Amino acid sequence: GIQVEQSPPDLILQEGANSTLRCNFSDSVNNLQWFHQNPWGQLINLFYIPSGTKQNGRLSATTVATERYSLLYISSSQTTDSGVYFCAVFGSSNTGKLIFGQGTTLQVKP
Amino acid sequence: EPEVTQTPSHQVTQMGQEVILRCVPISNHLYFYWYRQILGQKVEFLVSFYNNEISEKSEIFDDQFSVERPDGSNFTLKIRSTKLEDSAMYFCASREVLNTEAFFGQGTRLTVV
């Protein structure tokens, strides 16, 4: 099955700094989503981005499907950005199940 | 904005007891899923459900697990005889059709003691 690898596993930033999180996947995908898991454990949808670039406020994402990676950019980070960021994909499955990466744990210090 | 709703948010149960986790997917969605996340680990797929039947299940989804869509709106996950290792956060998700965004509920944190 598809393998999803995220890097870095952990990231510590000072408030106001920018960061880039990476998601590599091992095969062609039909769907890629980025999630933020908040301290209460909720999975918050950030982007549905099987290809191309999208922006939402301080966050943006780019997926280069032909090269099998996606990037999540966080600019001017805030303490509320802390948490775990997951990338999830599905490929040829006809059920739409998502395969998650291990996540990047982000801590933003004031 | 429509959302996936899960109840309860937290459940504590004795080992060996049956639990039912409940989910109300978004109303026009056709594909339904359960995932679980053991504390500190990644989110793992359990089962997918489409057209009133299981369409795929993982190795984790053994005979002690079952799913139902009893009334056209609710979607439940039953664990027949809970074990300590079933302690996890369980997420329900739904999507309208394939190749669209999946939406997740807020999760049910199951603690087996």
Short mmCIF file of N, CA, C and O in Angstrom, two decimals, chain A residues 14-76:
data_model
loop_
_atom_site.label_atom_id
_atom_site.label_comp_id
_atom_site.label_asym_id
_atom_site.label_seq_id
_atom_site.Cartn_x
_atom_site.Cartn_y
_atom_site.Cartn_z
N GLN A 14 9.70 29.95 17.48
CA GLN A 14 9.30 31.13 18.23
C GLN A 14 8.12 31.77 17.51
O GLN A 14 8.03 31.72 16.26
N GLU A 15 7.24 32.34 18.28
CA GLU A 15 6.08 33.02 17.69
C GLU A 15 6.57 34.02 16.65
O GLU A 15 7.56 34.74 16.86
N GLY A 16 5.87 34.03 15.52
CA GLY A 16 6.23 34.95 14.44
C GLY A 16 7.09 34.31 13.35
O GLY A 16 7.20 34.87 12.25
N ALA A 17 7.66 33.15 13.64
CA ALA A 17 8.52 32.49 12.65
C ALA A 17 7.67 31.78 11.60
O ALA A 17 6.49 31.51 11.80
N ASN A 18 8.32 31.48 10.48
CA ASN A 18 7.67 30.73 9.40
C ASN A 18 8.18 29.29 9.41
O ASN A 18 9.28 29.01 9.91
N SER A 19 7.39 28.38 8.85
CA SER A 19 7.82 26.99 8.80
C SER A 19 7.24 26.29 7.58
O SER A 19 6.24 26.73 7.01
N THR A 20 7.92 25.21 7.19
CA THR A 20 7.46 24.38 6.09
C THR A 20 7.45 22.92 6.55
O THR A 20 8.46 22.41 7.02
N LEU A 21 6.30 22.28 6.39
CA LEU A 21 6.15 20.87 6.73
C LEU A 21 6.02 20.10 5.42
O LEU A 21 5.36 20.56 4.48
N ARG A 22 6.62 18.93 5.39
CA ARG A 22 6.66 18.16 4.16
C ARG A 22 5.96 16.82 4.32
O ARG A 22 6.02 16.18 5.38
N CYS A 23 5.32 16.38 3.23
CA CYS A 23 4.65 15.08 3.17
C CYS A 23 5.07 14.40 1.88
O CYS A 23 4.82 14.95 0.79
N ASN A 24 5.73 13.27 1.99
CA ASN A 24 6.11 12.47 0.81
C ASN A 24 5.22 11.23 0.76
O ASN A 24 4.93 10.62 1.80
N PHE A 25 4.82 10.85 -0.43
CA PHE A 25 4.02 9.64 -0.57
C PHE A 25 4.59 8.78 -1.69
O PHE A 25 5.21 9.30 -2.63
N SER A 26 4.36 7.48 -1.57
CA SER A 26 5.11 6.52 -2.38
C SER A 26 4.46 6.16 -3.71
O SER A 26 5.08 5.50 -4.53
N ASP A 27 3.21 6.63 -3.93
CA ASP A 27 2.53 6.25 -5.16
C ASP A 27 1.58 7.38 -5.58
O ASP A 27 1.38 8.34 -4.83
N SER A 28 1.00 7.25 -6.74
CA SER A 28 0.05 8.25 -7.22
C SER A 28 -1.14 8.33 -6.26
O SER A 28 -1.58 7.31 -5.74
N VAL A 29 -1.64 9.55 -6.07
CA VAL A 29 -2.76 9.72 -5.16
C VAL A 29 -3.89 10.49 -5.85
O VAL A 29 -3.65 11.29 -6.76
N ASN A 30 -5.11 10.20 -5.41
CA ASN A 30 -6.28 10.91 -5.92
C ASN A 30 -6.78 11.97 -4.95
O ASN A 30 -7.66 12.75 -5.28
N ASN A 31 -6.25 11.94 -3.74
CA ASN A 31 -6.77 12.81 -2.71
C ASN A 31 -5.67 13.04 -1.70
O ASN A 31 -4.99 12.08 -1.31
N LEU A 32 -5.47 14.26 -1.30
CA LEU A 32 -4.52 14.57 -0.25
C LEU A 32 -5.13 15.64 0.63
O LEU A 32 -5.66 16.64 0.14
N GLN A 33 -5.08 15.40 1.91
CA GLN A 33 -5.61 16.37 2.86
C GLN A 33 -4.58 16.64 3.94
O GLN A 33 -3.82 15.76 4.33
N TRP A 34 -4.60 17.87 4.44
CA TRP A 34 -3.82 18.27 5.60
C TRP A 34 -4.78 18.54 6.75
O TRP A 34 -5.83 19.18 6.56
N PHE A 35 -4.40 18.05 7.93
CA PHE A 35 -5.20 18.24 9.13
C PHE A 35 -4.32 18.83 10.23
O PHE A 35 -3.12 18.56 10.30
N HIS A 36 -4.98 19.55 11.12
CA HIS A 36 -4.35 20.00 12.36
C HIS A 36 -5.08 19.32 13.51
O HIS A 36 -6.31 19.43 13.60
N GLN A 37 -4.33 18.61 14.34
CA GLN A 37 -4.95 18.02 15.52
C GLN A 37 -4.67 18.92 16.70
O GLN A 37 -3.51 19.13 17.08
N ASN A 38 -5.75 19.47 17.25
CA ASN A 38 -5.59 20.43 18.33
C ASN A 38 -5.37 19.71 19.67
O ASN A 38 -5.42 18.48 19.74
N PRO A 39 -5.09 20.45 20.73
CA PRO A 39 -4.79 19.81 22.02
C PRO A 39 -5.94 18.96 22.56
O PRO A 39 -5.72 18.12 23.43
N TRP A 40 -7.15 19.16 22.10
CA TRP A 40 -8.30 18.35 22.53
C TRP A 40 -8.45 17.09 21.67
O TRP A 40 -9.36 16.31 21.88
N GLY A 41 -7.58 16.93 20.71
CA GLY A 41 -7.60 15.73 19.89
C GLY A 41 -8.42 15.83 18.62
O GLY A 41 -8.46 14.88 17.84
N GLN A 42 -9.07 16.94 18.41
CA GLN A 42 -9.90 17.08 17.21
C GLN A 42 -9.05 17.23 15.96
O GLN A 42 -8.01 17.89 15.99
N LEU A 43 -9.50 16.61 14.87
CA LEU A 43 -8.85 16.75 13.58
C LEU A 43 -9.54 17.85 12.79
O LEU A 43 -10.70 17.71 12.40
N ILE A 44 -8.81 18.91 12.57
CA ILE A 44 -9.37 20.07 11.87
C ILE A 44 -8.88 20.04 10.42
O ILE A 44 -7.67 19.98 10.17
N ASN A 45 -9.83 20.07 9.49
CA ASN A 45 -9.45 20.11 8.07
C ASN A 45 -8.75 21.43 7.75
O ASN A 45 -9.28 22.50 8.04
N LEU A 46 -7.57 21.32 7.14
CA LEU A 46 -6.88 22.53 6.70
C LEU A 46 -7.02 22.69 5.18
O LEU A 46 -7.45 23.73 4.71
N PHE A 47 -6.63 21.67 4.46
CA PHE A 47 -6.67 21.73 3.00
C PHE A 47 -7.02 20.37 2.41
O PHE A 47 -6.60 19.34 2.90
N TYR A 48 -7.82 20.43 1.36
CA TYR A 48 -8.01 19.30 0.45
C TYR A 48 -7.27 19.70 -0.81
O TYR A 48 -7.68 20.63 -1.50
N ILE A 49 -6.14 19.03 -1.09
CA ILE A 49 -5.26 19.54 -2.13
C ILE A 49 -4.56 18.41 -2.87
O ILE A 49 -3.35 18.17 -2.67
N PRO A 50 -5.30 17.68 -3.75
CA PRO A 50 -4.65 16.61 -4.52
C PRO A 50 -3.60 17.12 -5.50
O PRO A 50 -2.71 16.38 -5.90
N SER A 51 -3.68 18.41 -5.87
CA SER A 51 -2.66 19.01 -6.72
C SER A 51 -2.78 20.52 -6.62
O SER A 51 -3.82 21.05 -6.18
N GLY A 52 -1.72 21.22 -7.03
CA GLY A 52 -1.78 22.66 -7.07
C GLY A 52 -1.47 23.34 -5.75
O GLY A 52 -0.89 22.74 -4.86
N THR A 53 -1.87 24.59 -5.65
CA THR A 53 -1.59 25.42 -4.48
C THR A 53 -2.86 26.08 -3.99
O THR A 53 -3.69 26.52 -4.78
N LYS A 54 -2.99 26.11 -2.65
CA LYS A 54 -4.13 26.79 -2.03
C LYS A 54 -3.61 27.61 -0.86
O LYS A 54 -2.60 27.28 -0.26
N GLN A 55 -4.34 28.66 -0.56
CA GLN A 55 -3.98 29.50 0.58
C GLN A 55 -5.21 29.78 1.41
O GLN A 55 -6.32 29.96 0.88
N ASN A 56 -5.00 29.83 2.73
CA ASN A 56 -6.06 30.17 3.66
C ASN A 56 -5.43 30.95 4.80
O ASN A 56 -4.87 30.38 5.73
N GLY A 57 -5.50 32.26 4.69
CA GLY A 57 -4.89 33.10 5.72
C GLY A 57 -3.39 32.94 5.76
O GLY A 57 -2.70 33.06 4.75
N ARG A 58 -2.89 32.60 6.96
CA ARG A 58 -1.43 32.43 7.13
C ARG A 58 -0.94 31.07 6.65
O ARG A 58 0.26 30.82 6.65
N LEU A 59 -1.85 30.20 6.30
CA LEU A 59 -1.48 28.85 5.86
C LEU A 59 -1.63 28.73 4.35
O LEU A 59 -2.56 29.31 3.76
N SER A 60 -0.71 28.00 3.77
CA SER A 60 -0.86 27.64 2.37
C SER A 60 -0.29 26.24 2.17
O SER A 60 0.47 25.75 3.01
N ALA A 61 -0.70 25.61 1.08
CA ALA A 61 -0.25 24.26 0.79
C ALA A 61 -0.03 24.11 -0.70
O ALA A 61 -0.74 24.72 -1.51
N THR A 62 0.94 23.29 -1.02
CA THR A 62 1.24 22.97 -2.41
C THR A 62 1.43 21.48 -2.53
O THR A 62 2.16 20.89 -1.74
N THR A 63 0.79 20.89 -3.52
CA THR A 63 1.01 19.48 -3.82
C THR A 63 1.54 19.35 -5.24
O THR A 63 0.93 19.89 -6.18
N VAL A 64 2.67 18.66 -5.38
CA VAL A 64 3.24 18.35 -6.69
C VAL A 64 3.05 16.85 -6.88
O VAL A 64 3.88 16.03 -6.46
N ALA A 65 1.92 16.50 -7.47
CA ALA A 65 1.52 15.09 -7.53
C ALA A 65 2.53 14.26 -8.34
O ALA A 65 2.80 13.11 -7.99
N THR A 66 3.08 14.84 -9.40
CA THR A 66 4.00 14.09 -10.26
C THR A 66 5.28 13.74 -9.52
O THR A 66 5.95 12.76 -9.85
N GLU A 67 5.64 14.55 -8.52
CA GLU A 67 6.85 14.28 -7.75
C GLU A 67 6.53 13.70 -6.36
O GLU A 67 7.41 13.48 -5.55
N ARG A 68 5.27 13.48 -6.11
CA ARG A 68 4.81 12.75 -4.92
C ARG A 68 5.18 13.43 -3.61
O ARG A 68 5.71 12.78 -2.69
N TYR A 69 4.87 14.72 -3.53
CA TYR A 69 5.06 15.38 -2.25
C TYR A 69 4.08 16.55 -2.14
O TYR A 69 3.53 17.06 -3.12
N SER A 70 3.88 16.94 -0.88
CA SER A 70 3.07 18.11 -0.58
C SER A 70 3.77 18.89 0.52
O SER A 70 4.44 18.29 1.37
N LEU A 71 3.59 20.19 0.50
CA LEU A 71 4.18 21.07 1.50
C LEU A 71 3.11 21.92 2.15
O LEU A 71 2.19 22.40 1.48
N LEU A 72 3.22 22.08 3.45
CA LEU A 72 2.34 22.98 4.19
C LEU A 72 3.19 24.10 4.75
O LEU A 72 4.17 23.85 5.46
N TYR A 73 2.82 25.33 4.41
CA TYR A 73 3.55 26.51 4.88
C TYR A 73 2.74 27.21 5.97
O TYR A 73 1.54 27.45 5.79
N ILE A 74 3.41 27.52 7.05
CA ILE A 74 2.79 28.31 8.10
C ILE A 74 3.61 29.58 8.24
O ILE A 74 4.82 29.52 8.53
N SER A 75 2.98 30.71 8.03
CA SER A 75 3.70 31.97 8.16
C SER A 75 3.27 32.68 9.44
O SER A 75 2.15 32.49 9.93
N SER A 76 4.18 33.49 9.98
CA SER A 76 3.91 34.28 11.19
C SER A 76 3.22 33.42 12.24
O SER A 76 2.11 33.74 12.72
#
